C-alpha positions as a printed Julia matrix, in Angstrom:
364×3 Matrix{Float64}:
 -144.02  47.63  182.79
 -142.9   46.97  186.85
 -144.47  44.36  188.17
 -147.75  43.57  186.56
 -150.37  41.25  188.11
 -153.6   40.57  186.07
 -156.48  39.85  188.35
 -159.58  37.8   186.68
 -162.6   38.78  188.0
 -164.07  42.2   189.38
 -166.51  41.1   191.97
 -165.61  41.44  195.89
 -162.76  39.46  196.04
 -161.38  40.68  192.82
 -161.85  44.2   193.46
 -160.49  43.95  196.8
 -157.27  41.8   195.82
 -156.77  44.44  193.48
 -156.79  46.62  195.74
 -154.39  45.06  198.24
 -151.31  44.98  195.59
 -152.24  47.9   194.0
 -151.9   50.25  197.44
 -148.42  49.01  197.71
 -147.9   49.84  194.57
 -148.07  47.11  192.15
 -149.36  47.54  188.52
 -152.6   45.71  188.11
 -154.94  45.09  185.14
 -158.39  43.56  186.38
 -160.08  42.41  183.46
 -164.05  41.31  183.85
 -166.4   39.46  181.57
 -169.16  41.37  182.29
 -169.88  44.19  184.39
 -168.08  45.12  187.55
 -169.8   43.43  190.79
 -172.78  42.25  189.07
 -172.93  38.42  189.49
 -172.71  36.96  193.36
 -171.3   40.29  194.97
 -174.19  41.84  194.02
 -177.09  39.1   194.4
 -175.7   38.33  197.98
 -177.67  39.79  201.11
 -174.43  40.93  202.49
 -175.01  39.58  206.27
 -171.59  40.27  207.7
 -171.18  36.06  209.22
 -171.89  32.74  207.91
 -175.51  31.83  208.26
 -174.86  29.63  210.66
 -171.08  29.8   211.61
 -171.09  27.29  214.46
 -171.6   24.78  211.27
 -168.6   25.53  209.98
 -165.07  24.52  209.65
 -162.45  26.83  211.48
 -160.67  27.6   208.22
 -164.34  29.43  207.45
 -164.59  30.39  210.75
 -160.82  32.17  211.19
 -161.54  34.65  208.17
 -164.84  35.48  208.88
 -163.69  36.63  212.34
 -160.66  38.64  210.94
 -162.95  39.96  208.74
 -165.93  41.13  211.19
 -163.44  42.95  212.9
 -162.28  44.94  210.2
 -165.41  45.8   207.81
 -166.39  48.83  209.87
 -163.27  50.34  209.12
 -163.23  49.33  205.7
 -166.37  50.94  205.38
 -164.93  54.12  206.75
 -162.18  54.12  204.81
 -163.89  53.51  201.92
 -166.1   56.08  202.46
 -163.96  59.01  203.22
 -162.06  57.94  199.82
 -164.83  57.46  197.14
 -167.85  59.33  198.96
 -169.49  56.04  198.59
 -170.81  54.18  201.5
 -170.98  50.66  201.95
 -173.32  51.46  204.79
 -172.16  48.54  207.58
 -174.61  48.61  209.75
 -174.5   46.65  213.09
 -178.04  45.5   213.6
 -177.81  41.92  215.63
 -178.72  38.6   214.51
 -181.92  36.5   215.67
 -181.98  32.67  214.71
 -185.51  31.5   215.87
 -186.32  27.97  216.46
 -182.63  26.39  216.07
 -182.51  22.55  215.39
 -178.54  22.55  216.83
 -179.46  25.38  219.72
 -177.05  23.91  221.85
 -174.08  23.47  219.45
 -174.69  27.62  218.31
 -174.03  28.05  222.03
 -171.64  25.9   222.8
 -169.81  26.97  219.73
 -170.05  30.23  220.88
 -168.48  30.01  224.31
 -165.65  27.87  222.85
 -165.01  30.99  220.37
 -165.86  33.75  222.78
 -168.35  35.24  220.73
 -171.45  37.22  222.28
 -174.48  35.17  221.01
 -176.97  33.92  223.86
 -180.25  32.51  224.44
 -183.18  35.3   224.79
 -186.77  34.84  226.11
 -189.36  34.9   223.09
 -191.26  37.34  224.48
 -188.18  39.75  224.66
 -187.24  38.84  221.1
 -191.23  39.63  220.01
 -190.33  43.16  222.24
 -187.3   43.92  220.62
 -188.74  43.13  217.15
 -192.12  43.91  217.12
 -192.97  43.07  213.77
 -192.0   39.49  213.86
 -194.35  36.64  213.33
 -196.37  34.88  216.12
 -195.69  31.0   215.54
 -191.69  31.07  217.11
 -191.46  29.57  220.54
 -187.13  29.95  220.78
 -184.72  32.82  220.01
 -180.79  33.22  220.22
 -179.46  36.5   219.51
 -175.67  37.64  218.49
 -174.95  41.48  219.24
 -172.48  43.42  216.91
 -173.53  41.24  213.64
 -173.51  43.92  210.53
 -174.75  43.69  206.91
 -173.11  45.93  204.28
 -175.05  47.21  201.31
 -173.01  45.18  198.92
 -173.98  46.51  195.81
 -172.77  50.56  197.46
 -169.73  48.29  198.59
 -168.9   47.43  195.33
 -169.26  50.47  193.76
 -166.92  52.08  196.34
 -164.36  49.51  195.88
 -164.18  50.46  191.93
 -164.3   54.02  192.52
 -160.88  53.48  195.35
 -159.13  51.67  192.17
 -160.23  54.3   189.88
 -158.23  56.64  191.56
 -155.16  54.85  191.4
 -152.8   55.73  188.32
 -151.47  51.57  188.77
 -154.71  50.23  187.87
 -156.56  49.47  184.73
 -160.16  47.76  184.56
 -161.46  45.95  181.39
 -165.23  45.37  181.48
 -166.51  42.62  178.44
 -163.3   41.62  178.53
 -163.75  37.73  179.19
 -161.02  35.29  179.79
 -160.44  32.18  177.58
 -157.09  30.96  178.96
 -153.68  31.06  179.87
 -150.17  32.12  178.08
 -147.5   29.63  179.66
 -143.72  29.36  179.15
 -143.01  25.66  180.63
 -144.88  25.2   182.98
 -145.12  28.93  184.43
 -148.04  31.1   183.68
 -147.47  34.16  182.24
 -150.34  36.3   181.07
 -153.83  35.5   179.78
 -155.57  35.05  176.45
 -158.78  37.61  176.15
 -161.41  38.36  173.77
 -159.13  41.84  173.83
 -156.15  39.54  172.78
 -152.93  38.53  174.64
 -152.3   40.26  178.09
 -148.53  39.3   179.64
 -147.96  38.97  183.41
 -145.98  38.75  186.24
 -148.83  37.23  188.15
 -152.44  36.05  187.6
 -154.93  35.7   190.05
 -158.34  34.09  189.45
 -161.09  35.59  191.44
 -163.86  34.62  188.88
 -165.96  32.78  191.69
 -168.73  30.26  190.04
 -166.68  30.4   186.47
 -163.47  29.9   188.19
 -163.14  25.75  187.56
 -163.75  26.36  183.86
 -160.55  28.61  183.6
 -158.89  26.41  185.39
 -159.89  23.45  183.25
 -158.36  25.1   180.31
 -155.17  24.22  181.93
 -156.61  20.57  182.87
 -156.75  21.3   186.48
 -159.67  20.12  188.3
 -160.96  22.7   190.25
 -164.2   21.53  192.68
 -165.78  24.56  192.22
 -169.29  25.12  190.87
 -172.32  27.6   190.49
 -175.61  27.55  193.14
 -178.46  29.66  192.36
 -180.0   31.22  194.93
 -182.8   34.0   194.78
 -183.78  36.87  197.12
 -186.43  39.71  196.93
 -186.44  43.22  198.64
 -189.1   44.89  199.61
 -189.84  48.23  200.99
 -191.16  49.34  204.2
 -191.12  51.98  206.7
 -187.7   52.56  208.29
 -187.28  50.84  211.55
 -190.13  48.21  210.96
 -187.14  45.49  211.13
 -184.42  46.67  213.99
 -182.79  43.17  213.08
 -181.18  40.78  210.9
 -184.11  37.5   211.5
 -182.96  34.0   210.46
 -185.57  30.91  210.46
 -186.34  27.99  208.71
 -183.19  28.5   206.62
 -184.54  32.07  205.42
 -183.19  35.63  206.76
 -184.64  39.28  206.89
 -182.05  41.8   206.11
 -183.28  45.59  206.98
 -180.89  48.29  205.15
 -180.88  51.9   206.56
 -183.81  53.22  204.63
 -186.3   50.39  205.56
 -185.28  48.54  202.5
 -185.14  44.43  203.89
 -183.85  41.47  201.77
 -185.61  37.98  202.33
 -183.8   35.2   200.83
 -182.36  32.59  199.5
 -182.92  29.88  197.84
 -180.12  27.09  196.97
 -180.32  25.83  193.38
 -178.76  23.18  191.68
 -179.22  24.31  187.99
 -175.89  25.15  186.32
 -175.35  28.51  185.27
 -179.27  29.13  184.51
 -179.76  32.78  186.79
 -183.61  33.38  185.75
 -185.28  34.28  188.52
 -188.53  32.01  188.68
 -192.43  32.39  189.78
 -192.39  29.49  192.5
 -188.84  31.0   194.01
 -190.59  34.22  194.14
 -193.91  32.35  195.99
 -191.82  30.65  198.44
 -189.51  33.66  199.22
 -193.06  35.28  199.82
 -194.84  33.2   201.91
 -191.37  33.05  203.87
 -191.57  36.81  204.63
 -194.71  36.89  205.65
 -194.05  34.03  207.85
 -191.52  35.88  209.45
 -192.97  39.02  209.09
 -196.92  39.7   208.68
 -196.45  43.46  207.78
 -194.75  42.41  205.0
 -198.03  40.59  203.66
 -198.92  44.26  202.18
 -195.31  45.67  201.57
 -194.14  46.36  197.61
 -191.73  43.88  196.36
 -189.3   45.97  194.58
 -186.78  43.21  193.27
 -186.75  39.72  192.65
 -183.49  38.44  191.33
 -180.98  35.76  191.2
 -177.08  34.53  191.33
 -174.65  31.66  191.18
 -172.6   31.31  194.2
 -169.39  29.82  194.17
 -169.87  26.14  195.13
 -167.06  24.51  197.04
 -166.36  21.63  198.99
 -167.15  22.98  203.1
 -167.21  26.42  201.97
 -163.17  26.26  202.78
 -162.2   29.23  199.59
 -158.68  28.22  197.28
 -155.97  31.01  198.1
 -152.53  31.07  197.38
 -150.01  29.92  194.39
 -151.08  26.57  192.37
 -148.54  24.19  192.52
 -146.25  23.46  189.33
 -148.29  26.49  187.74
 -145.52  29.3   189.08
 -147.47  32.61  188.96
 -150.76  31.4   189.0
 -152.6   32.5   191.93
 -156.11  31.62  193.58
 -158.78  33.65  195.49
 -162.14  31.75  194.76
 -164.55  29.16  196.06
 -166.18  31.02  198.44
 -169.37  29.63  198.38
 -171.96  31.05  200.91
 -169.55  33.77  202.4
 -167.99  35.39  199.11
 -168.75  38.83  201.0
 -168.66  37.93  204.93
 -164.79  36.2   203.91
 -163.57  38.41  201.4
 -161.44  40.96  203.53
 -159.49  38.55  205.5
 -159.26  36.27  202.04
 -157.69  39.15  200.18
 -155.25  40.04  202.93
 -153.95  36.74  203.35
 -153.94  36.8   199.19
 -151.65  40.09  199.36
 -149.61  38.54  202.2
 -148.97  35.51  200.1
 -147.97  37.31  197.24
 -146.33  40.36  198.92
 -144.06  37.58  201.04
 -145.15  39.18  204.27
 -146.24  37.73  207.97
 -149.86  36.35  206.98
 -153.14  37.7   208.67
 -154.26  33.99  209.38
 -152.82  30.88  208.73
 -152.73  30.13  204.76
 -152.6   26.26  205.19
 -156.27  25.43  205.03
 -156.84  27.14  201.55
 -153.74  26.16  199.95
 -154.7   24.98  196.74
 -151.8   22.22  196.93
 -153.31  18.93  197.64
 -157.05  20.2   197.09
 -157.11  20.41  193.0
């Protein structure tokens, strides 16, 4: 069988682990409980950077740097491959009426990264359709969004065309096969699958796997709900972020407004006050959008973690058990550094950051 790793979980960071291993030719079996990319991959706005990344830790922010670098040409690639694509498009970032101003810019200049303070007035100029009642605006150039849910499906259709990988869809996974104290397969709904390897990439249901070997994994869903409406193209030439709410404009004049953050388990009904407050947000933020169809209203369950810092690399004392989850917030801003340092790991090669801060040894 060669070397056979089963990765759990086909969202983003499954898909793209997969991917990793399987271009250098390893056998891998991704097996999914559901349908391919259609829990927090595909709820997520897709804003290529934390929300607010000068709030973060630099484990969060060293991926999400190695990974803004390198999603345009992942979206190339992926595009010439599959004919799919993901559609990064660089659009800019506006946060207006900062609490922590200073520490955005400050944080900034310490990281060398081109985000400044703009005139209102020239904000209002560059996005005309914004609302009147902002008196502040800071603006990062070069910030992209990806259309996650075209990312996802060109992602699935680069592992299709490998002969060295297999994808099971309603295929959940109930637990582990172990000899001592190595793991060495998984136990489906399908029955029995052996492995070299198995990584679990199952996001919000990751600490419930784990559990099943009576690890403690602090890992755990938050709902959050977004709605898209559609409008002219160009009414929205960029990403908008206030009172902890963003504007996303896609391509085709398609613009997310989200989220919320929900406590609630792993309930993902979208609700009639979410949809009200998302609402009255957008038109906050953007009066045109007082008349605009809402096409969508939906919800997911984000990964929960302590900081936002993701697990990834081998559990101790669990030989050939492997992590890539936790990701919280950033699940598609983090994945392709996360799954590059996963495949460096695991390949034994030089790794693209330094794995220390998301070792799972010493955080379980």
């Amino acid at each position: 069988m060669g070397h056979l790793t089963v990765v759990v979980g086909a969202g983003v960071v499954g898909l793209l682990s997969a991917l990793r291993l399987a271009e250098v030719g390893r056998q891998v079996i991704i097996l999914e409980m559901g349908q391919t990319g259609r829990e927090a991959s595909w709820a997520g706005g897709g804003i290529v950077s934390p929300l607010y990344p000068w709030r973060y830790s630099p484990a969060v922010t060293a991926l999400a740097h190695w990974s803004q670098d390198f999603y345009p040409q992942l979206g190339r690639a992926l595009a010439e491959q599959t004919g799919i694509d993901p559609q990064v498009y660089e659009t800019g970032l506006y946060w207006l009426d900062l609490d922590d101003e200073d520490e955005a810019l400050a944080w900034a200049q310490r990281e060398g990264r081109p985000l400044r303070r703009v005139p209102m007035a020239q904000a209002m100029a560059a996005v005309p359709s914004l609302g009147e009642g902002f008196s502040r605006a800071i603006f990062m150039q070069g910030v992209a969004n990806v259309r996650n849910p075209r990312l996802l499906q060109a992602l699935r259709g680069a592992l299709m065309q490998l002969p060295n990988v297999t994808l099971l869809e309603q295929c959940p996974v109930e637990g582990f096969l172990q000899q001592g104290s190595r793991v060495v397969g998984v136990r489906t709904a399908q029955g029995d699958m052996h492995a070299e390897q198995v990584v679990v990439a199952a996001g919000a249901w990751s600490a419930e796997l784990l559990a099943t070997l009576g690890l403690a994994l602090p890992v755990k869903p938050m709902k959050g709900q977004m709605i898209l409406f559609k409008c002219a193209e160009g009414f929205l030439p960029s990403m908008v972020l206030a009172k902890r709410r963003y504007a996303i404009p896609r391509r085709d004049g398609h613009i997310l407004v989200g989220s919320t953050l929900e406590d609630v388990s792993f309930d993902k009904t979208p609700t009639e006050d979410a949809l009200a407050s998302l609402k009255a947000t957008a038109v906050e933020l953007l009066p045109g959008l007082a008349d605009a169809e809402v096409v969508k209203h939906w919800a997911g369950l984000r990964p929960g973690s302590p900081d936002g810092v993701p697990y990834i690399g081998q559990v101790p004392g669990h030989e050939g058990l492997w992590l890539n989850c936790g990701h919280f917030r950033n699940g598609l801003v983090l994945a392709p550094a996360s799954c590059q340092l996963l495949a460096d790991l695991m390949l034994q090669r030089s790794p693209c950051v330094d794995p220390a801060p998301y070792a799972p040894a010493g955080r379980l």
